[in-house]
Amino acid sequence: MCETPLLLSVEHVCELLGIRRTLFYSMIQTGRFGPLPLKLGRRRMYRRLDVERWIELGAPSREKFLTMTRSKR
C-alpha cells in the first residue's frame, strides 16, 4: 500500500504544481506561494494538507492564504 507523504519536499511541490524549481522559488520570493515551510535541518518541507488547501482556495498570495487559514483555526 503506497501512502501519500504528509510532508512534501520542494521537488515534490514543484511536481504537484507542474512547475520548475526556479519558478517555485520566484513565487516564494514574491509572496505568490501561500504555505509556509517547516525547516527540518537544512531542508524545507511543506505540509501536504497546506499545499492542497492553497490550491483549493485558488492559489492566493501568502498574505491572503495565511489570513484565510488562520481565521479558521
PQR file with spaces between the fields and no chain letter, atoms N, CA, C, O and H, PARSE charges and radii, in Angstrom:
ATOM       1  N    MET     1       0.842   -1.179    0.000 -0.4000 1.5000
ATOM       2  CA   MET     1       0.000    0.000    0.000 -0.0000 2.0000
ATOM       3  C    MET     1       0.886    1.240    0.000  0.5500 1.7000
ATOM       4  O    MET     1       1.724    1.404    0.886 -0.5500 1.4000
ATOM       5  N    CYS     2       0.708    2.103   -0.975 -0.4000 1.5000
ATOM       6  CA   CYS     2       1.507    3.322   -1.104 -0.0000 2.0000
ATOM       7  C    CYS     2       0.708    4.498   -0.552  0.5500 1.7000
ATOM       8  O    CYS     2      -0.385    4.800   -1.032 -0.5500 1.4000
ATOM       9  H    CYS     2       0.027    1.971   -1.695  0.4000 1.0000
ATOM      10  N    GLU     3       1.259    5.149    0.449 -0.4000 1.5000
ATOM      11  CA   GLU     3       0.575    6.284    1.057 -0.0000 2.0000
ATOM      12  C    GLU     3       1.230    7.583    0.614  0.5500 1.7000
ATOM      13  O    GLU     3       2.434    7.630    0.363 -0.5500 1.4000
ATOM      14  H    GLU     3       2.146    4.904    0.838  0.4000 1.0000
ATOM      15  N    THR     4       0.433    8.626    0.523 -0.4000 1.5000
ATOM      16  CA   THR     4       0.951    9.941    0.186 -0.0000 2.0000
ATOM      17  C    THR     4       1.647   10.510    1.414  0.5500 1.7000
ATOM      18  O    THR     4       1.092   10.455    2.512 -0.5500 1.4000
ATOM      19  H    THR     4      -0.545    8.588    0.728  0.4000 1.0000
ATOM      20  N    PRO     5       2.859   11.061    1.252 -0.5600 1.5000
ATOM      21  CA   PRO     5       3.567   11.600    2.408  0.2800 2.0000
ATOM      22  C    PRO     5       2.860   12.825    2.985  0.5500 1.7000
ATOM      23  O    PRO     5       2.199   13.577    2.269 -0.5500 1.4000
ATOM      24  N    LEU     6       3.015   13.004    4.291 -0.4000 1.5000
ATOM      25  CA   LEU     6       2.433   14.162    4.960 -0.0000 2.0000
ATOM      26  C    LEU     6       3.229   15.427    4.678  0.5500 1.7000
ATOM      27  O    LEU     6       2.672   16.524    4.640 -0.5500 1.4000
ATOM      28  H    LEU     6       3.551   12.393    4.873  0.4000 1.0000
ATOM      29  N    LEU     7       4.532   15.269    4.482 -0.4000 1.5000
ATOM      30  CA   LEU     7       5.404   16.406    4.182 -0.0000 2.0000
ATOM      31  C    LEU     7       5.955   16.258    2.774  0.5500 1.7000
ATOM      32  O    LEU     7       6.340   15.167    2.353 -0.5500 1.4000
ATOM      33  H    LEU     7       4.985   14.378    4.513  0.4000 1.0000
ATOM      34  N    LEU     8       5.986   17.376    2.054 -0.4000 1.5000
ATOM      35  CA   LEU     8       6.478   17.373    0.684 -0.0000 2.0000
ATOM      36  C    LEU     8       7.758   18.182    0.578  0.5500 1.7000
ATOM      37  O    LEU     8       7.868   19.263    1.157 -0.5500 1.4000
ATOM      38  H    LEU     8       5.673   18.262    2.396  0.4000 1.0000
ATOM      39  N    SER     9       8.713   17.663   -0.153 -0.4000 1.5000
ATOM      40  CA   SER     9       9.934   18.404   -0.436 -0.0000 2.0000
ATOM      41  C    SER     9       9.635   19.457   -1.503  0.5500 1.7000
ATOM      42  O    SER     9       8.574   19.438   -2.126 -0.5500 1.4000
ATOM      43  H    SER     9       8.624   16.785   -0.624  0.4000 1.0000
ATOM      44  N    VAL    10      10.567   20.358   -1.700 -0.4000 1.5000
ATOM      45  CA   VAL    10      10.424   21.357   -2.759 -0.0000 2.0000
ATOM      46  C    VAL    10      10.201   20.660   -4.097  0.5500 1.7000
ATOM      47  O    VAL    10       9.361   21.079   -4.894 -0.5500 1.4000
ATOM      48  H    VAL    10      11.429   20.373   -1.193  0.4000 1.0000
ATOM      49  N    GLU    11      10.954   19.602   -4.333 -0.4000 1.5000
ATOM      50  CA   GLU    11      10.824   18.872   -5.589 -0.0000 2.0000
ATOM      51  C    GLU    11       9.414   18.295   -5.761  0.5500 1.7000
ATOM      52  O    GLU    11       8.843   18.347   -6.851 -0.5500 1.4000
ATOM      53  H    GLU    11      11.637   19.262   -3.685  0.4000 1.0000
ATOM      54  N    HIS    12       8.864   17.750   -4.683 -0.4000 1.5000
ATOM      55  CA   HIS    12       7.517   17.178   -4.761 -0.0000 2.0000
ATOM      56  C    HIS    12       6.453   18.261   -4.965  0.5500 1.7000
ATOM      57  O    HIS    12       5.487   18.049   -5.698 -0.5500 1.4000
ATOM      58  H    HIS    12       9.327   17.708   -3.798  0.4000 1.0000
ATOM      59  N    VAL    13       6.627   19.422   -4.317 -0.4000 1.5000
ATOM      60  CA   VAL    13       5.672   20.521   -4.514 -0.0000 2.0000
ATOM      61  C    VAL    13       5.717   20.971   -5.975  0.5500 1.7000
ATOM      62  O    VAL    13       4.674   21.188   -6.592 -0.5500 1.4000
ATOM      63  H    VAL    13       7.412   19.594   -3.721  0.4000 1.0000
ATOM      64  N    CYS    14       6.915   21.111   -6.521 -0.4000 1.5000
ATOM      65  CA   CYS    14       7.059   21.510   -7.927 -0.0000 2.0000
ATOM      66  C    CYS    14       6.394   20.497   -8.846  0.5500 1.7000
ATOM      67  O    CYS    14       5.720   20.870   -9.806 -0.5500 1.4000
ATOM      68  H    CYS    14       7.762   20.936   -6.020  0.4000 1.0000
ATOM      69  N    GLU    15       6.583   19.230   -8.555 -0.4000 1.5000
ATOM      70  CA   GLU    15       5.968   18.175   -9.356 -0.0000 2.0000
ATOM      71  C    GLU    15       4.445   18.249   -9.262  0.5500 1.7000
ATOM      72  O    GLU    15       3.753   18.122  -10.272 -0.5500 1.4000
ATOM      73  H    GLU    15       7.130   18.927   -7.775  0.4000 1.0000
ATOM      74  N    LEU    16       3.930   18.451   -8.065 -0.4000 1.5000
ATOM      75  CA   LEU    16       2.490   18.560   -7.853 -0.0000 2.0000
ATOM      76  C    LEU    16       1.903   19.742   -8.619  0.5500 1.7000
ATOM      77  O    LEU    16       0.822   19.641   -9.201 -0.5500 1.4000
ATOM      78  H    LEU    16       4.492   18.554   -7.245  0.4000 1.0000
ATOM      79  N    LEU    17       2.628   20.868   -8.615 -0.4000 1.5000
ATOM      80  CA   LEU    17       2.154   22.077   -9.284 -0.0000 2.0000
ATOM      81  C    LEU    17       2.466   22.087  -10.780  0.5500 1.7000
ATOM      82  O    LEU    17       1.895   22.879  -11.529 -0.5500 1.4000
ATOM      83  H    LEU    17       3.505   20.951   -8.143  0.4000 1.0000
ATOM      84  N    GLY    18       3.367   21.212  -11.214 -0.4000 1.5000
ATOM      85  CA   GLY    18       3.741   21.171  -12.620 -0.0000 2.0000
ATOM      86  C    GLY    18       4.614   22.347  -13.031  0.5500 1.7000
ATOM      87  O    GLY    18       4.504   22.849  -14.149 -0.5500 1.4000
ATOM      88  H    GLY    18       3.831   20.568  -10.605  0.4000 1.0000
ATOM      89  N    ILE    19       5.487   22.788  -12.119 -0.4000 1.5000
ATOM      90  CA   ILE    19       6.358   23.932  -12.404 -0.0000 2.0000
ATOM      91  C    ILE    19       7.809   23.569  -12.119  0.5500 1.7000
ATOM      92  O    ILE    19       8.098   22.568  -11.463 -0.5500 1.4000
ATOM      93  H    ILE    19       5.577   22.380  -11.210  0.4000 1.0000
ATOM      94  N    ARG    20       8.706   24.393  -12.619 -0.4000 1.5000
ATOM      95  CA   ARG    20      10.134   24.203  -12.358 -0.0000 2.0000
ATOM      96  C    ARG    20      10.509   24.846  -11.033  0.5500 1.7000
ATOM      97  O    ARG    20       9.815   25.729  -10.530 -0.5500 1.4000
ATOM      98  H    ARG    20       8.471   25.206  -13.152  0.4000 1.0000
ATOM      99  N    ARG    21      11.613   24.388  -10.485 -0.4000 1.5000
ATOM     100  CA   ARG    21      12.077   24.883   -9.195 -0.0000 2.0000
ATOM     101  C    ARG    21      12.349   26.392   -9.219  0.5500 1.7000
ATOM     102  O    ARG    21      12.077   27.082   -8.237 -0.5500 1.4000
ATOM     103  H    ARG    21      12.178   23.671  -10.894  0.4000 1.0000
ATOM     104  N    THR    22      12.882   26.907  -10.330 -0.4000 1.5000
ATOM     105  CA   THR    22      13.174   28.351  -10.405 -0.0000 2.0000
ATOM     106  C    THR    22      11.897   29.173  -10.280  0.5500 1.7000
ATOM     107  O    THR    22      11.893   30.204   -9.607 -0.5500 1.4000
ATOM     108  H    THR    22      13.103   26.346  -11.128  0.4000 1.0000
ATOM     109  N    LEU    23      10.818   28.734  -10.915 -0.4000 1.5000
ATOM     110  CA   LEU    23       9.543   29.437  -10.784 -0.0000 2.0000
ATOM     111  C    LEU    23       9.029   29.332   -9.354  0.5500 1.7000
ATOM     112  O    LEU    23       8.510   30.305   -8.806 -0.5500 1.4000
ATOM     113  H    LEU    23      10.822   27.897  -11.462  0.4000 1.0000
ATOM     114  N    PHE    24       9.170   28.161   -8.752 -0.4000 1.5000
ATOM     115  CA   PHE    24       8.720   27.970   -7.372 -0.0000 2.0000
ATOM     116  C    PHE    24       9.429   28.944   -6.422  0.5500 1.7000
ATOM     117  O    PHE    24       8.786   29.597   -5.601 -0.5500 1.4000
ATOM     118  H    PHE    24       9.591   27.371   -9.197  0.4000 1.0000
ATOM     119  N    TYR    25      10.747   29.032   -6.542 -0.4000 1.5000
ATOM     120  CA   TYR    25      11.497   29.949   -5.677 -0.0000 2.0000
ATOM     121  C    TYR    25      11.128   31.407   -5.956  0.5500 1.7000
ATOM     122  O    TYR    25      11.113   32.229   -5.040 -0.5500 1.4000
ATOM     123  H    TYR    25      11.270   28.501   -7.209  0.4000 1.0000
ATOM     124  N    SER    26      10.834   31.726   -7.201 -0.4000 1.5000
ATOM     125  CA   SER    26      10.371   33.067   -7.542 -0.0000 2.0000
ATOM     126  C    SER    26       9.028   33.356   -6.875  0.5500 1.7000
ATOM     127  O    SER    26       8.799   34.454   -6.369 -0.5500 1.4000
ATOM     128  H    SER    26      10.845   31.058   -7.945  0.4000 1.0000
ATOM     129  N    MET    27       8.148   32.361   -6.881 -0.4000 1.5000
ATOM     130  CA   MET    27       6.843   32.522   -6.230 -0.0000 2.0000
ATOM     131  C    MET    27       7.002   32.739   -4.730  0.5500 1.7000
ATOM     132  O    MET    27       6.260   33.523   -4.137 -0.5500 1.4000
ATOM     133  H    MET    27       8.334   31.469   -7.293  0.4000 1.0000
ATOM     134  N    ILE    28       7.949   32.061   -4.117 -0.4000 1.5000
ATOM     135  CA   ILE    28       8.195   32.243   -2.689 -0.0000 2.0000
ATOM     136  C    ILE    28       8.683   33.666   -2.429  0.5500 1.7000
ATOM     137  O    ILE    28       8.176   34.348   -1.538 -0.5500 1.4000
ATOM     138  H    ILE    28       8.551   31.424   -4.599  0.4000 1.0000
ATOM     139  N    GLN    29       9.664   34.109   -3.205 -0.4000 1.5000
ATOM     140  CA   GLN    29      10.255   35.436   -3.000 -0.0000 2.0000
ATOM     141  C    GLN    29       9.258   36.559   -3.200  0.5500 1.7000
ATOM     142  O    GLN    29       9.339   37.581   -2.519 -0.5500 1.4000
ATOM     143  H    GLN    29      10.076   33.556   -3.928  0.4000 1.0000
ATOM     144  N    THR    30       8.327   36.392   -4.113 -0.4000 1.5000
ATOM     145  CA   THR    30       7.359   37.448   -4.393 -0.0000 2.0000
ATOM     146  C    THR    30       6.071   37.305   -3.585  0.5500 1.7000
ATOM     147  O    THR    30       5.165   38.126   -3.723 -0.5500 1.4000
ATOM     148  H    THR    30       8.262   35.561   -4.666  0.4000 1.0000
ATOM     149  N    GLY    31       5.979   36.274   -2.746 -0.4000 1.5000
ATOM     150  CA   GLY    31       4.805   36.094   -1.898 -0.0000 2.0000
ATOM     151  C    GLY    31       3.613   35.478   -2.607  0.5500 1.7000
ATOM     152  O    GLY    31       2.492   35.555   -2.105 -0.5500 1.4000
ATOM     153  H    GLY    31       6.716   35.607   -2.635  0.4000 1.0000
ATOM     154  N    ARG    32       3.834   34.863   -3.774 -0.4000 1.5000
ATOM     155  CA   ARG    32       2.730   34.252   -4.516 -0.0000 2.0000
ATOM     156  C    ARG    32       2.453   32.824   -4.081  0.5500 1.7000
ATOM     157  O    ARG    32       1.404   32.276   -4.418 -0.5500 1.4000
ATOM     158  H    ARG    32       4.745   34.800   -4.181  0.4000 1.0000
ATOM     159  N    PHE    33       3.373   32.204   -3.337 -0.4000 1.5000
ATOM     160  CA   PHE    33       3.130   30.847   -2.834 -0.0000 2.0000
ATOM     161  C    PHE    33       2.734   30.966   -1.375  0.5500 1.7000
ATOM     162  O    PHE    33       3.487   31.516   -0.571 -0.5500 1.4000
ATOM     163  H    PHE    33       4.225   32.650   -3.064  0.4000 1.0000
ATOM     164  N    GLY    34       1.559   30.456   -1.021 -0.4000 1.5000
ATOM     165  CA   GLY    34       0.982   30.673    0.287 -0.0000 2.0000
ATOM     166  C    GLY    34       1.538   29.890    1.458  0.5500 1.7000
ATOM     167  O    GLY    34       1.887   30.497    2.471 -0.5500 1.4000
ATOM     168  H    GLY    34       0.948   30.009   -1.674  0.4000 1.0000
ATOM     169  N    PRO    35       1.639   28.581    1.372 -0.5600 1.5000
ATOM     170  CA   PRO    35       2.049   27.800    2.534  0.2800 2.0000
ATOM     171  C    PRO    35       3.472   28.114    2.995  0.5500 1.7000
ATOM     172  O    PRO    35       4.378   28.315    2.186 -0.5500 1.4000
ATOM     173  N    LEU    36       3.637   28.150    4.298 -0.4000 1.5000
ATOM     174  CA   LEU    36       4.966   28.365    4.870 -0.0000 2.0000
ATOM     175  C    LEU    36       5.663   27.025    5.067  0.5500 1.7000
ATOM     176  O    LEU    36       5.007   26.018    5.333 -0.5500 1.4000
ATOM     177  H    LEU    36       2.901   27.987    4.954  0.4000 1.0000
ATOM     178  N    PRO    37       6.983   27.006    4.940 -0.5600 1.5000
ATOM     179  CA   PRO    37       7.708   25.741    5.084  0.2800 2.0000
ATOM     180  C    PRO    37       7.961   25.384    6.537  0.5500 1.7000
ATOM     181  O    PRO    37       7.938   26.235    7.427 -0.5500 1.4000
ATOM     182  N    LEU    38       8.201   24.116    6.744 -0.4000 1.5000
ATOM     183  CA   LEU    38       8.742   23.621    8.005 -0.0000 2.0000
ATOM     184  C    LEU    38      10.201   23.350    7.710  0.5500 1.7000
ATOM     185  O    LEU    38      10.514   22.730    6.694 -0.5500 1.4000
ATOM     186  H    LEU    38       8.219   23.426    6.021  0.4000 1.0000
ATOM     187  N    LYS    39      11.089   23.790    8.558 -0.4000 1.5000
ATOM     188  CA   LYS    39      12.502   23.554    8.312 -0.0000 2.0000
ATOM     189  C    LYS    39      12.957   22.357    9.134  0.5500 1.7000
ATOM     190  O    LYS    39      12.875   22.358   10.363 -0.5500 1.4000
ATOM     191  H    LYS    39      10.835   24.294    9.383  0.4000 1.0000
ATOM     192  N    LEU    40      13.431   21.349    8.441 -0.4000 1.5000
ATOM     193  CA   LEU    40      13.947   20.133    9.060 -0.0000 2.0000
ATOM     194  C    LEU    40      15.424   20.060    8.694  0.5500 1.7000
ATOM     195  O    LEU    40      15.784   19.611    7.606 -0.5500 1.4000
ATOM     196  H    LEU    40      13.498   21.348    7.444  0.4000 1.0000
ATOM     197  N    GLY    41      16.262   20.500    9.602 -0.4000 1.5000
ATOM     198  CA   GLY    41      17.677   20.609    9.275 -0.0000 2.0000
ATOM     199  C    GLY    41      17.835   21.682    8.225  0.5500 1.7000
ATOM     200  O    GLY    41      17.403   22.817    8.423 -0.5500 1.4000
ATOM     201  H    GLY    41      15.970   20.865   10.486  0.4000 1.0000
ATOM     202  N    ARG    42      18.446   21.337    7.117 -0.4000 1.5000
ATOM     203  CA   ARG    42      18.608   22.282    6.013 -0.0000 2.0000
ATOM     204  C    ARG    42      17.448   22.252    5.027  0.5500 1.7000
ATOM     205  O    ARG    42      17.329   23.129    4.171 -0.5500 1.4000
ATOM     206  H    ARG    42      18.797   20.414    6.956  0.4000 1.0000
ATOM     207  N    ARG    43      16.603   21.249    5.148 -0.4000 1.5000
ATOM     208  CA   ARG    43      15.529   21.057    4.176 -0.0000 2.0000
ATOM     209  C    ARG    43      14.291   21.872    4.516  0.5500 1.7000
ATOM     210  O    ARG    43      13.944   22.053    5.683 -0.5500 1.4000
ATOM     211  H    ARG    43      16.699   20.536    5.843  0.4000 1.0000
ATOM     212  N    ARG    44      13.646   22.349    3.488 -0.4000 1.5000
ATOM     213  CA   ARG    44      12.336   22.982    3.627 -0.0000 2.0000
ATOM     214  C    ARG    44      11.312   21.952    3.183  0.5500 1.7000
ATOM     215  O    ARG    44      11.381   21.420    2.075 -0.5500 1.4000
ATOM     216  H    ARG    44      13.928   22.202    2.540  0.4000 1.0000
ATOM     217  N    MET    45      10.373   21.685    4.055 -0.4000 1.5000
ATOM     218  CA   MET    45       9.313   20.734    3.744 -0.0000 2.0000
ATOM     219  C    MET    45       7.976   21.468    3.897  0.5500 1.7000
ATOM     220  O    MET    45       7.845   22.391    4.701 -0.5500 1.4000
ATOM     221  H    MET    45      10.317   22.117    4.955  0.4000 1.0000
ATOM     222  N    TYR    46       7.020   21.048    3.131 -0.4000 1.5000
ATOM     223  CA   TYR    46       5.703   21.681    3.156 -0.0000 2.0000
ATOM     224  C    TYR    46       4.648   20.648    3.507  0.5500 1.7000
ATOM     225  O    TYR    46       4.651   19.534    2.984 -0.5500 1.4000
ATOM     226  H    TYR    46       7.127   20.298    2.478  0.4000 1.0000
ATOM     227  N    ARG    47       3.742   21.035    4.405 -0.4000 1.5000
ATOM     228  CA   ARG    47       2.661   20.135    4.768 -0.0000 2.0000
ATOM     229  C    ARG    47       1.781   19.909    3.540  0.5500 1.7000
ATOM     230  O    ARG    47       1.315   20.864    2.917 -0.5500 1.4000
ATOM     231  H    ARG    47       3.740   21.941    4.830  0.4000 1.0000
ATOM     232  N    ARG    48       1.560   18.657    3.203 -0.4000 1.5000
ATOM     233  CA   ARG    48       0.739   18.310    2.038 -0.0000 2.0000
ATOM     234  C    ARG    48      -0.641   18.948    2.136  0.5500 1.7000
ATOM     235  O    ARG    48      -1.161   19.465    1.147 -0.5500 1.4000
ATOM     236  H    ARG    48       1.938   17.882    3.710  0.4000 1.0000
ATOM     237  N    LEU    49      -1.231   18.911    3.322 -0.4000 1.5000
ATOM     238  CA   LEU    49      -2.567   19.480    3.507 -0.0000 2.0000
ATOM     239  C    LEU    49      -2.584   20.986    3.254  0.5500 1.7000
ATOM     240  O    LEU    49      -3.561   21.510    2.720 -0.5500 1.4000
ATOM     241  H    LEU    49      -0.808   18.491    4.125  0.4000 1.0000
ATOM     242  N    ASP    50      -1.508   21.690    3.635 -0.4000 1.5000
ATOM     243  CA   ASP    50      -1.428   23.132    3.374 -0.0000 2.0000
ATOM     244  C    ASP    50      -1.364   23.416    1.881  0.5500 1.7000
ATOM     245  O    ASP    50      -2.034   24.321    1.382 -0.5500 1.4000
ATOM     246  H    ASP    50      -0.714   21.264    4.069  0.4000 1.0000
ATOM     247  N    VAL    51      -0.554   22.639    1.172 -0.4000 1.5000
ATOM     248  CA   VAL    51      -0.422   22.839   -0.274 -0.0000 2.0000
ATOM     249  C    VAL    51      -1.740   22.532   -0.969  0.5500 1.7000
ATOM     250  O    VAL    51      -2.153   23.272   -1.862 -0.5500 1.4000
ATOM     251  H    VAL    51      -0.010   21.904    1.577  0.4000 1.0000
ATOM     252  N    GLU    52      -2.405   21.456   -0.574 -0.4000 1.5000
ATOM     253  CA   GLU    52      -3.690   21.110   -1.171 -0.0000 2.0000
ATOM     254  C    GLU    52      -4.742   22.175   -0.871  0.5500 1.7000
ATOM     255  O    GLU    52      -5.538   22.530   -1.740 -0.5500 1.4000
ATOM     256  H    GLU    52      -2.070   20.855    0.152  0.4000 1.0000
ATOM     257  N    ARG    53      -4.743   22.674    0.343 -0.4000 1.5000
ATOM     258  CA   ARG    53      -5.704   23.722    0.730 -0.0000 2.0000
ATOM     259  C    ARG    53      -5.454   24.995   -0.073  0.5500 1.7000
ATOM     260  O    ARG    53      -6.396   25.644   -0.528 -0.5500 1.4000
ATOM     261  H    ARG    53      -4.096   22.385    1.049  0.4000 1.0000
ATOM     262  N    TRP    54      -4.176   25.348   -0.245 -0.4000 1.5000
ATOM     263  CA   TRP    54      -3.805   26.533   -1.018 -0.0000 2.0000
ATOM     264  C    TRP    54      -4.340   26.414   -2.447  0.5500 1.7000
ATOM     265  O    TRP    54      -4.858   27.384   -3.000 -0.5500 1.4000
ATOM     266  H    TRP    54      -3.411   24.820    0.125  0.4000 1.0000
ATOM     267  N    ILE    55      -4.216   25.239   -3.036 -0.4000 1.5000
ATOM     268  CA   ILE    55      -4.724   25.003   -4.389 -0.0000 2.0000
ATOM     269  C    ILE    55      -6.244   25.116   -4.409  0.5500 1.7000
ATOM     270  O    ILE    55      -6.805   25.747   -5.305 -0.5500 1.4000
ATOM     271  H    ILE    55      -3.796   24.450   -2.587  0.4000 1.0000
ATOM     272  N    GLU    56      -6.921   24.507   -3.425 -0.4000 1.5000
ATOM     273  CA   GLU    56      -8.387   24.556   -3.342 -0.0000 2.0000
ATOM     274  C    GLU    56      -8.906   25.984   -3.232  0.5500 1.7000
ATOM     275  O    GLU    56      -9.969   26.308   -3.760 -0.5500 1.4000
ATOM     276  H    GLU    56      -6.465   23.994   -2.698  0.4000 1.0000
ATOM     277  N    LEU    57      -8.151   26.834   -2.544 -0.4000 1.5000
ATOM     278  CA   LEU    57      -8.562   28.230   -2.348 -0.0000 2.0000
ATOM     279  C    LEU    57      -8.237   29.111   -3.550  0.5500 1.7000
ATOM     280  O    LEU    57      -8.495   30.314   -3.524 -0.5500 1.4000
ATOM     281  H    LEU    57      -7.287   26.571   -2.115  0.4000 1.0000
ATOM     282  N    GLY    58      -7.678   28.526   -4.591 -0.4000 1.5000
ATOM     283  CA   GLY    58      -7.403   29.291   -5.802 -0.0000 2.0000
ATOM     284  C    GLY    58      -6.004   29.871   -5.863  0.5500 1.7000
ATOM     285  O    GLY    58      -5.756   30.813   -6.617 -0.5500 1.4000
ATOM     286  H    GLY    58      -7.468   27.548   -4.612  0.4000 1.0000
ATOM     287  N    ALA    59      -5.082   29.321   -5.079 -0.4000 1.5000
ATOM     288  CA   ALA    59      -3.676   29.749   -5.064 -0.0000 2.0000
ATOM     289  C    ALA    59      -3.521   31.232   -4.736  0.5500 1.7000
ATOM     290  O    ALA    59      -2.911   31.973   -5.507 -0.5500 1.4000
ATOM     291  H    ALA    59      -5.283   28.557   -4.467  0.4000 1.0000
ATOM     292  N    PRO    60      -4.072   31.677   -3.591 -0.5600 1.5000
ATOM     293  CA   PRO    60      -3.932   33.091   -3.224  0.2800 2.0000
ATOM     294  C    PRO    60      -2.504   33.417   -2.787  0.5500 1.7000
ATOM     295  O    PRO    60      -1.689   32.520   -2.569 -0.5500 1.4000
ATOM     296  N    SER    61      -2.218   34.700   -2.663 -0.4000 1.5000
ATOM     297  CA   SER    61      -0.902   35.138   -2.185 -0.0000 2.0000
ATOM     298  C    SER    61      -0.678   34.613   -0.769  0.5500 1.7000
ATOM     299  O    SER    61      -1.620   34.195   -0.095 -0.5500 1.4000
ATOM     300  H    SER    61      -2.879   35.428   -2.841  0.4000 1.0000
ATOM     301  N    ARG    62       0.568   34.639   -0.331 -0.4000 1.5000
ATOM     302  CA   ARG    62       0.904   34.156    1.008 -0.0000 2.0000
ATOM     303  C    ARG    62       0.115   34.912    2.073  0.5500 1.7000
ATOM     304  O    ARG    62      -0.455   34.305    2.980 -0.5500 1.4000
ATOM     305  H    ARG    62       1.332   34.979   -0.878  0.4000 1.0000
ATOM     306  N    GLU    63       0.087   36.221    1.959 -0.4000 1.5000
ATOM     307  CA   GLU    63      -0.612   37.040    2.959 -0.0000 2.0000
ATOM     308  C    GLU    63      -2.095   36.672    3.042  0.5500 1.7000
ATOM     309  O    GLU    63      -2.639   36.495    4.132 -0.5500 1.4000
ATOM     310  H    GLU    63       0.550   36.713    1.222  0.4000 1.0000
ATOM     311  N    LYS    64      -2.731   36.562    1.895 -0.4000 1.5000
ATOM     312  CA   LYS    64      -4.156   36.223    1.867 -0.0000 2.0000
ATOM     313  C    LYS    64      -4.390   34.802    2.367  0.5500 1.7000
ATOM     314  O    LYS    64      -5.326   34.554    3.127 -0.5500 1.4000
ATOM     315  H    LYS    64      -2.288   36.706    1.010  0.4000 1.0000
ATOM     316  N    PHE    65      -3.537   33.866    1.940 -0.4000 1.5000
ATOM     317  CA   PHE    65      -3.669   32.476    2.370 -0.0000 2.0000
ATOM     318  C    PHE    65      -3.554   32.360    3.887  0.5500 1.7000
ATOM     319  O    PHE    65      -4.355   31.675    4.523 -0.5500 1.4000
ATOM     320  H    PHE    65      -2.776   34.067    1.323  0.4000 1.0000
ATOM     321  N    LEU    66      -2.564   33.025    4.461 -0.4000 1.5000
ATOM     322  CA   LEU    66      -2.383   32.949    5.908 -0.0000 2.0000
ATOM     323  C    LEU    66      -3.563   33.569    6.643  0.5500 1.7000
ATOM     324  O    LEU    66      -3.979   33.059    7.684 -0.5500 1.4000
ATOM     325  H    LEU    66      -1.913   33.582    3.944  0.4000 1.0000
ATOM     326  N    THR    67      -4.102   34.653    6.121 -0.4000 1.5000
ATOM     327  CA   THR    67      -5.291   35.271    6.720 -0.0000 2.0000
ATOM     328  C    THR    67      -6.484   34.327    6.641  0.5500 1.7000
ATOM     329  O    THR    67      -7.228   34.168    7.609 -0.5500 1.4000
ATOM     330  H    THR    67      -3.764   35.067    5.276  0.4000 1.0000
ATOM     331  N    MET    68      -6.657   33.711    5.498 -0.4000 1.5000
ATOM     332  CA   MET    68      -7.803   32.818    5.287 -0.0000 2.0000
ATOM     333  C    MET    68      -7.719   31.578    6.179  0.5500 1.7000
ATOM     334  O    MET    68      -8.732   31.138    6.723 -0.5500 1.4000
ATOM     335  H    MET    68      -6.053   33.840    4.712  0.4000 1.0000
ATOM     336  N    THR    69      -6.541   31.023    6.330 -0.4000 1.5000
ATOM     337  CA   THR    69      -6.409   29.778    7.076 -0.0000 2.0000
ATOM     338  C    THR    69      -6.298   30.003    8.570  0.5500 1.7000
ATOM     339  O    THR    69      -6.754   29.162    9.344 -0.5500 1.4000
ATOM     340  H    THR    69      -5.718   31.381    5.889  0.4000 1.0000
ATOM     341  N    ARG    70      -5.726   31.074    8.990 -0.4000 1.5000
ATOM     342  CA   ARG    70      -5.603   31.339   10.433 -0.0000 2.0000
ATOM     343  C    ARG    70      -6.927   31.721   11.056  0.5500 1.7000
ATOM     344  O    ARG    70      -7.146   31.448   12.236 -0.5500 1.4000
ATOM     345  H    ARG    70      -5.356   31.757    8.361  0.4000 1.0000
ATOM     346  N    SER    71      -7.805   32.337   10.311 -0.4000 1.5000
ATOM     347  CA   SER    71      -9.094   32.749   10.873 -0.0000 2.0000
ATOM     348  C    SER    71      -9.998   31.539   11.136  0.5500 1.7000
ATOM     349  O    SER    71     -10.986   31.647   11.862 -0.5500 1.4000
ATOM     350  H    SER    71      -7.627   32.559    9.353  0.4000 1.0000
ATOM     351  N    LYS    72      -9.656   30.383   10.542 -0.4000 1.5000
ATOM     352  CA   LYS    72     -10.494   29.189   10.718 -0.0000 2.0000
ATOM     353  C    LYS    72      -9.967   28.269   11.791  0.5500 1.7000
ATOM     354  O    LYS    72     -10.589   27.243   12.069 -0.5500 1.4000
ATOM     355  H    LYS    72      -8.854   30.295    9.952  0.4000 1.0000
ATOM     356  N    ARG    73      -8.854   28.591   12.401 -0.4000 1.5000
ATOM     357  CA   ARG    73      -8.281   27.708   13.431 -0.0000 2.0000
ATOM     358  C    ARG    73      -8.750   28.076   14.794  0.5500 1.7000
ATOM     359  O    ARG    73      -8.365   27.437   15.773 -0.5500 1.4000
ATOM     360  H    ARG    73      -8.349   29.424   12.176  0.4000 1.0000
